[in-house]
Amino acid sequence: MIVRFHIDPAGEGQYEYRVSHEGEALYDDSGLDSIEACVVAATEGLGQDAVAAEVAYKGIISGTYALASLALVSAQIAQHAVQTTEAIEDAWR
């Protein structure tokens, strides 16, 4: 199965995430100190049925990543999510 990580700001310097599959919430957490921490925590909670995850920051999907990639390059995935969201937000202005 492919899940989605929904990552959002949750106050000054804080972030929250929710993991869903086909629109149904599976688990979540808040109060994390970075987007990368959200990616790592969300990945750690995945069961063996998950093979990949779509990563969405502030409602904008930045990509779909294989489970192994999520664990190995979480910092780059977090950075890509921020850059993608910023580029799209700038285009909307």
Backbone as numpy.savetxt, mean C-alpha at the origin, in Angstrom:
# Nx Ny Nz CAx CAy CAz Cx Cy Cz
-4.57 -15.27 -5.00 -5.41 -14.09 -5.00 -4.53 -12.86 -5.00
-5.05 -11.78 -5.58 -4.39 -10.49 -5.57 -5.18 -9.57 -4.65
-4.51 -9.03 -3.65 -5.16 -8.14 -2.69 -4.79 -6.70 -3.02
-5.44 -5.78 -2.34 -5.10 -4.36 -2.52 -4.71 -3.78 -1.17
-3.61 -3.04 -1.15 -3.19 -2.28 0.01 -3.66 -0.84 -0.19
-4.55 -0.37 0.66 -5.02 1.02 0.64 -4.23 1.75 1.72
-3.37 2.68 1.32 -2.54 3.42 2.28 -2.94 4.89 2.22
-3.11 5.48 3.41 -3.54 6.88 3.49 -2.85 7.57 4.65
-2.69 8.90 4.54 -2.20 9.67 5.69 -3.23 9.58 6.82
-2.73 9.60 8.05 -3.63 9.52 9.20 -3.21 10.51 10.27
-2.94 11.73 9.84 -2.47 12.74 10.78 -1.02 13.08 10.50
-0.50 13.97 11.29 0.87 14.46 11.10 1.91 13.33 11.26
2.53 12.97 10.15 3.58 11.95 10.17 3.09 10.54 10.44
1.80 10.31 10.33 1.21 8.99 10.61 0.48 8.49 9.38
0.45 7.17 9.23 -0.21 6.54 8.09 -1.04 5.36 8.57
-2.00 4.99 7.74 -2.82 3.83 8.02 -2.94 3.01 6.74
-3.26 1.74 6.93 -3.47 0.90 5.75 -4.64 -0.03 5.99
-5.22 -0.47 4.89 -6.27 -1.47 4.91 -5.97 -2.44 3.78
-6.10 -3.71 4.03 -5.90 -4.73 3.01 -7.27 -5.29 2.66
-7.55 -5.34 1.34 -8.85 -5.85 0.90 -8.66 -6.83 -0.24
-9.69 -7.61 -0.45 -9.76 -8.52 -1.60 -11.16 -8.43 -2.16
-11.23 -8.07 -3.44 -12.52 -7.91 -4.13 -13.46 -7.01 -3.33
-12.91 -5.92 -2.79 -13.71 -4.93 -2.08 -14.01 -5.26 -0.62
-13.67 -6.45 -0.17 -13.94 -6.84 1.21 -12.69 -6.63 2.07
-12.83 -5.86 3.15 -11.71 -5.60 4.04 -11.26 -6.88 4.73
-9.95 -7.11 4.74 -9.39 -8.29 5.40 -8.78 -7.93 6.75
-7.97 -6.87 6.79 -7.39 -6.39 8.04 -6.82 -5.00 7.81
-6.51 -4.29 8.90 -5.98 -2.93 8.79 -5.20 -2.57 10.03
-4.54 -1.43 9.96 -3.82 -0.89 11.11 -3.60 0.59 10.86
-3.33 1.33 11.92 -3.06 2.76 11.78 -1.99 3.17 12.77
-1.50 4.39 12.59 -0.48 4.91 13.49 0.94 4.53 13.09
1.13 4.05 11.87 2.47 3.70 11.41 3.19 4.97 10.97
4.52 4.96 11.06 5.28 6.19 10.83 5.76 6.43 9.40
5.45 5.51 8.48 5.84 5.72 7.08 4.98 4.86 6.16
5.01 5.22 4.89 4.32 4.42 3.89 5.00 3.07 3.76
6.33 3.06 3.84 7.05 1.79 3.78 6.64 0.87 4.93
6.47 1.43 6.12 6.03 0.61 7.27 4.67 0.00 7.00
3.80 0.73 6.31 2.48 0.20 5.95 2.63 -0.97 4.97
3.49 -0.80 3.97 3.71 -1.88 2.99 4.24 -3.13 3.70
5.21 -2.95 4.58 5.81 -4.08 5.31 4.76 -4.75 6.19
4.03 -3.98 6.97 3.02 -4.55 7.88 1.91 -5.26 7.12
1.46 -4.64 6.03 0.40 -5.25 5.23 0.88 -6.56 4.62
2.12 -6.58 4.17 2.70 -7.80 3.58 2.82 -8.90 4.62
3.26 -8.55 5.80 3.43 -9.55 6.86 2.13 -10.21 7.26
1.01 -9.53 7.08 -0.28 -10.09 7.46 -0.91 -10.99 6.41
-0.30 -11.05 5.23 -0.89 -11.85 4.16 -0.79 -13.34 4.43
-1.83 -14.04 4.04 -1.82 -15.50 4.12 -1.16 -16.10 2.89
-1.12 -17.40 2.84 -0.45 -18.08 1.74 -1.25 -18.03 0.44
-2.51 -17.63 0.49 -3.32 -17.54 -0.72 -2.94 -16.34 -1.58
-2.34 -15.34 -0.99 -1.99 -14.13 -1.72 -0.73 -14.35 -2.54
-0.78 -13.91 -3.80 0.40 -14.02 -4.67 0.91 -12.63 -5.05
0.07 -11.62 -4.91 0.46 -10.27 -5.29 -0.45 -9.26 -4.61
-0.03 -7.99 -4.68 -0.85 -6.92 -4.11 -0.77 -5.69 -4.99
-1.92 -5.05 -5.16 -1.98 -3.72 -5.76 -1.72 -2.75 -4.62
-0.91 -1.74 -4.88 -0.62 -0.74 -3.86 -1.26 0.57 -4.28
-2.11 1.09 -3.40 -2.79 2.36 -3.66 -2.47 3.33 -2.52
-1.99 4.52 -2.89 -1.74 5.57 -1.91 -2.70 6.71 -2.20
-3.48 7.09 -1.19 -4.48 8.15 -1.31 -5.44 7.86 -2.45
-5.77 6.58 -2.62 -6.76 6.17 -3.61 -6.24 5.98 -5.02
-4.95 6.18 -5.24 -4.36 6.05 -6.57 -3.45 4.83 -6.60
-3.77 3.89 -7.47 -2.99 2.65 -7.57 -1.69 2.94 -8.31
-0.58 2.59 -7.70 0.73 2.82 -8.32 1.28 1.58 -9.00
0.74 0.41 -8.67 1.22 -0.80 -9.33 0.75 -2.06 -8.63
1.01 -3.17 -9.32 0.72 -4.49 -8.77 2.05 -5.21 -8.64
2.31 -5.76 -7.48 3.62 -6.34 -7.17 3.48 -7.77 -6.67
4.37 -8.62 -7.14 4.42 -10.00 -6.66 4.81 -9.99 -5.18
4.37 -10.99 -4.47 4.62 -11.07 -3.03 6.10 -10.95 -2.71
6.97 -11.61 -3.46 8.41 -11.55 -3.21 8.93 -10.12 -3.36
8.43 -9.37 -4.33 8.86 -7.99 -4.53 8.46 -7.11 -3.35
7.27 -7.34 -2.83 6.80 -6.54 -1.69 7.75 -6.66 -0.51
8.26 -7.85 -0.28 9.15 -8.08 0.85 10.56 -7.55 0.59
11.02 -7.62 -0.66 12.41 -7.28 -0.97 12.64 -5.80 -1.24
11.69 -5.13 -1.82 11.90 -3.73 -2.23 10.78 -2.81 -1.72
10.42 -2.97 -0.47 9.32 -2.19 0.09 9.60 -0.69 0.06
10.85 -0.27 0.25 11.17 1.16 0.22 10.93 1.75 -1.16
11.34 1.02 -2.20 11.15 1.49 -3.57 9.67 1.52 -3.95
8.93 0.53 -3.48 7.49 0.47 -3.76 6.79 1.66 -3.09
7.16 1.95 -1.85 6.58 3.10 -1.14 6.91 4.40 -1.86
8.15 4.56 -2.29 8.56 5.76 -3.00 7.80 5.90 -4.32
7.64 4.80 -5.04 6.91 4.83 -6.30 5.46 5.22 -6.08
4.85 4.73 -5.01 3.46 5.08 -4.69 3.32 6.58 -4.46
4.24 7.17 -3.72 4.19 8.61 -3.45 4.39 9.39 -4.75
5.38 9.01 -5.55 5.66 9.72 -6.79 4.47 9.64 -7.77
3.87 8.47 -7.87 2.72 8.30 -8.76 1.56 9.18 -8.30
1.26 9.16 -7.02 0.17 9.96 -6.49 0.43 11.45 -6.67
1.66 11.89 -6.39 1.99 13.31 -6.56 1.86 13.73 -8.02
2.31 12.90 -8.94 2.22 13.24 -10.37 0.77 13.37 -10.81
-0.07 12.49 -10.35 -1.49 12.54 -10.73 -2.18 13.72 -10.07
-1.87 13.98 -8.81 -2.47 15.14 -8.12 -2.04 16.43 -8.81
-0.78 16.54 -9.22 -0.31 17.73 -9.92 -1.04 17.91 -11.25
-1.31 16.82 -11.95 -2.01 16.91 -13.23 -3.46 17.36 -13.06
-4.07 17.06 -11.91 -5.44 17.45 -11.64 -5.58 18.94 -11.32
-4.49 19.54 -10.91 -4.55 20.96 -10.47 -4.59 21.89 -11.63
